[in-house]
CSV table of C-alpha atoms in Angstrom, one decimal:
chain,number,residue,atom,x,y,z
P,1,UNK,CA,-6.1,15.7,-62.8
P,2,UNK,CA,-3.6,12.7,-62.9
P,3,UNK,CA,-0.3,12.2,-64.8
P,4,UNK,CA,-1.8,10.2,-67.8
P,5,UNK,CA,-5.2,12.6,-68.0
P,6,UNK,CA,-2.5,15.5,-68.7
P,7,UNK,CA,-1.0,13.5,-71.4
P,8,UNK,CA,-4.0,13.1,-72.8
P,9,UNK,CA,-3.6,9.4,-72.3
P,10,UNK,CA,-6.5,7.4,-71.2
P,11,UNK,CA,-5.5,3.9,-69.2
P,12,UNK,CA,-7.6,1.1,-69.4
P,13,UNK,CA,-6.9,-0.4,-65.3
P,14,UNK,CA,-7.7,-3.9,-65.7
P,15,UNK,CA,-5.3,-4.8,-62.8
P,16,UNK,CA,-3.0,-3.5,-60.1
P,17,UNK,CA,0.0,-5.1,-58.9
P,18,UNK,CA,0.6,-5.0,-55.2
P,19,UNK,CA,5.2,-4.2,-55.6
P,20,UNK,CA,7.3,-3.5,-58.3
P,21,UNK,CA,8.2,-7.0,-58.7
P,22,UNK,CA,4.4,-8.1,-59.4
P,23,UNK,CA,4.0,-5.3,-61.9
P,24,UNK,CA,7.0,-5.8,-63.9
P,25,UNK,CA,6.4,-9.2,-64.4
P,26,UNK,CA,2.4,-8.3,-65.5
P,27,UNK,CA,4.2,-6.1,-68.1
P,28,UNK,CA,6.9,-8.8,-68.8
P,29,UNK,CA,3.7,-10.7,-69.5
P,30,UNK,CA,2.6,-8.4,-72.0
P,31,UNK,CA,-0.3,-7.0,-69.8
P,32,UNK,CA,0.4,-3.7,-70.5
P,33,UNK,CA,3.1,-0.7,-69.2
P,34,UNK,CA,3.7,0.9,-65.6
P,35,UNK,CA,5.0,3.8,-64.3
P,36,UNK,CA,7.8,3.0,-61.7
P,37,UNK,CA,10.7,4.7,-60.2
P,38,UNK,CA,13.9,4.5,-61.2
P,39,UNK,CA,15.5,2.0,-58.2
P,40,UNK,CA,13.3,-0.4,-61.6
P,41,UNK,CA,16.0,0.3,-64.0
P,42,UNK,CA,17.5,-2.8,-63.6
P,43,UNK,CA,15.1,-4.6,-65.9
P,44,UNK,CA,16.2,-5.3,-69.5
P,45,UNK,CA,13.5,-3.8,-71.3
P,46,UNK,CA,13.0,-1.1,-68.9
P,47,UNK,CA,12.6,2.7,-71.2
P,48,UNK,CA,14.0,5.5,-69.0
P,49,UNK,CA,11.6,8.3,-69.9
P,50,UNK,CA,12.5,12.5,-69.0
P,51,UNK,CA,11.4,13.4,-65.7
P,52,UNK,CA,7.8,14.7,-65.9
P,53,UNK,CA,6.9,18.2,-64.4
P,54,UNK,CA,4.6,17.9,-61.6
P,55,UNK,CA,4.6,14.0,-61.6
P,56,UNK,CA,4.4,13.4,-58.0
P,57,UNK,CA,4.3,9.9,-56.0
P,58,UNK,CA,2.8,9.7,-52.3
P,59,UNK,CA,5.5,8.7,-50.2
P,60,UNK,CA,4.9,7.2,-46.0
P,61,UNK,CA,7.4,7.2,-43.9
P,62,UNK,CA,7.2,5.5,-40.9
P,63,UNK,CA,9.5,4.5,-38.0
P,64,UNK,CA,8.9,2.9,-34.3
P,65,UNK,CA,9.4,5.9,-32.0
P,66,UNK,CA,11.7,4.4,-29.6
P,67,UNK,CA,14.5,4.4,-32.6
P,68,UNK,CA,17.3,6.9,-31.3
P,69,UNK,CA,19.5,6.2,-34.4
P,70,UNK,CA,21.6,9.0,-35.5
P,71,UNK,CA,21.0,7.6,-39.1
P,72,UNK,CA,17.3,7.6,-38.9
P,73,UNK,CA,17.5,11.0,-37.3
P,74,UNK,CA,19.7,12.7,-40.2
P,75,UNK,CA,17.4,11.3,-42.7
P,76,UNK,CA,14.3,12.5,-41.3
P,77,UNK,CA,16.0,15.4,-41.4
P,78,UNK,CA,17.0,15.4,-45.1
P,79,UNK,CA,12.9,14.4,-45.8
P,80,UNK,CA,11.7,17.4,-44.3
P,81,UNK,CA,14.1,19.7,-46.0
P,82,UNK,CA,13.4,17.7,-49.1
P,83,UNK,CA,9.6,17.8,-48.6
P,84,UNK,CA,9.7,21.1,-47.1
P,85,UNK,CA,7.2,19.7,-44.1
């Protein structure tokens, strides 16, 4: 069961938005509300909510595998302690 089913809240999807960007100006537009992370905050009329147990996001990560960089290596590492995977 998803986030808003939990909440007994019962979305009518009329539209998606393909980034952030695209959705915040839908909602701008008065199309309705999104979810979005945090990085969103930015916006003037965006409403920082309390973090929601067992609200979870997919997340892909994905990198060319000739990359050697000591950066990209500690931060895989810091996913898979984060993710536990």
């Amino acid at each position: 069961m998803g986030l808003p089913q939990r909440l007994d809240f019962h979305p009518r999807v009329v539209q998606y938005g393909a980034d952030n960007i695209a959705i915040l100006s839908m909602v701008a537009a008065g199309l309705g509300i999104a979810i979005l992370p945090a990085a969103s905050s930015c916006h003037p009329r965006f409403l920082r909510l309390p973090e929601l147990d067992g609200c979870e996001m997919p997340l892909w990560f994905a990198w060319r595998p000739d990359n050697d960089s000591p950066a990209l290596r500690n931060l895989i590492g810091l996913v898979g302690e984060t993710t536990g995977t």
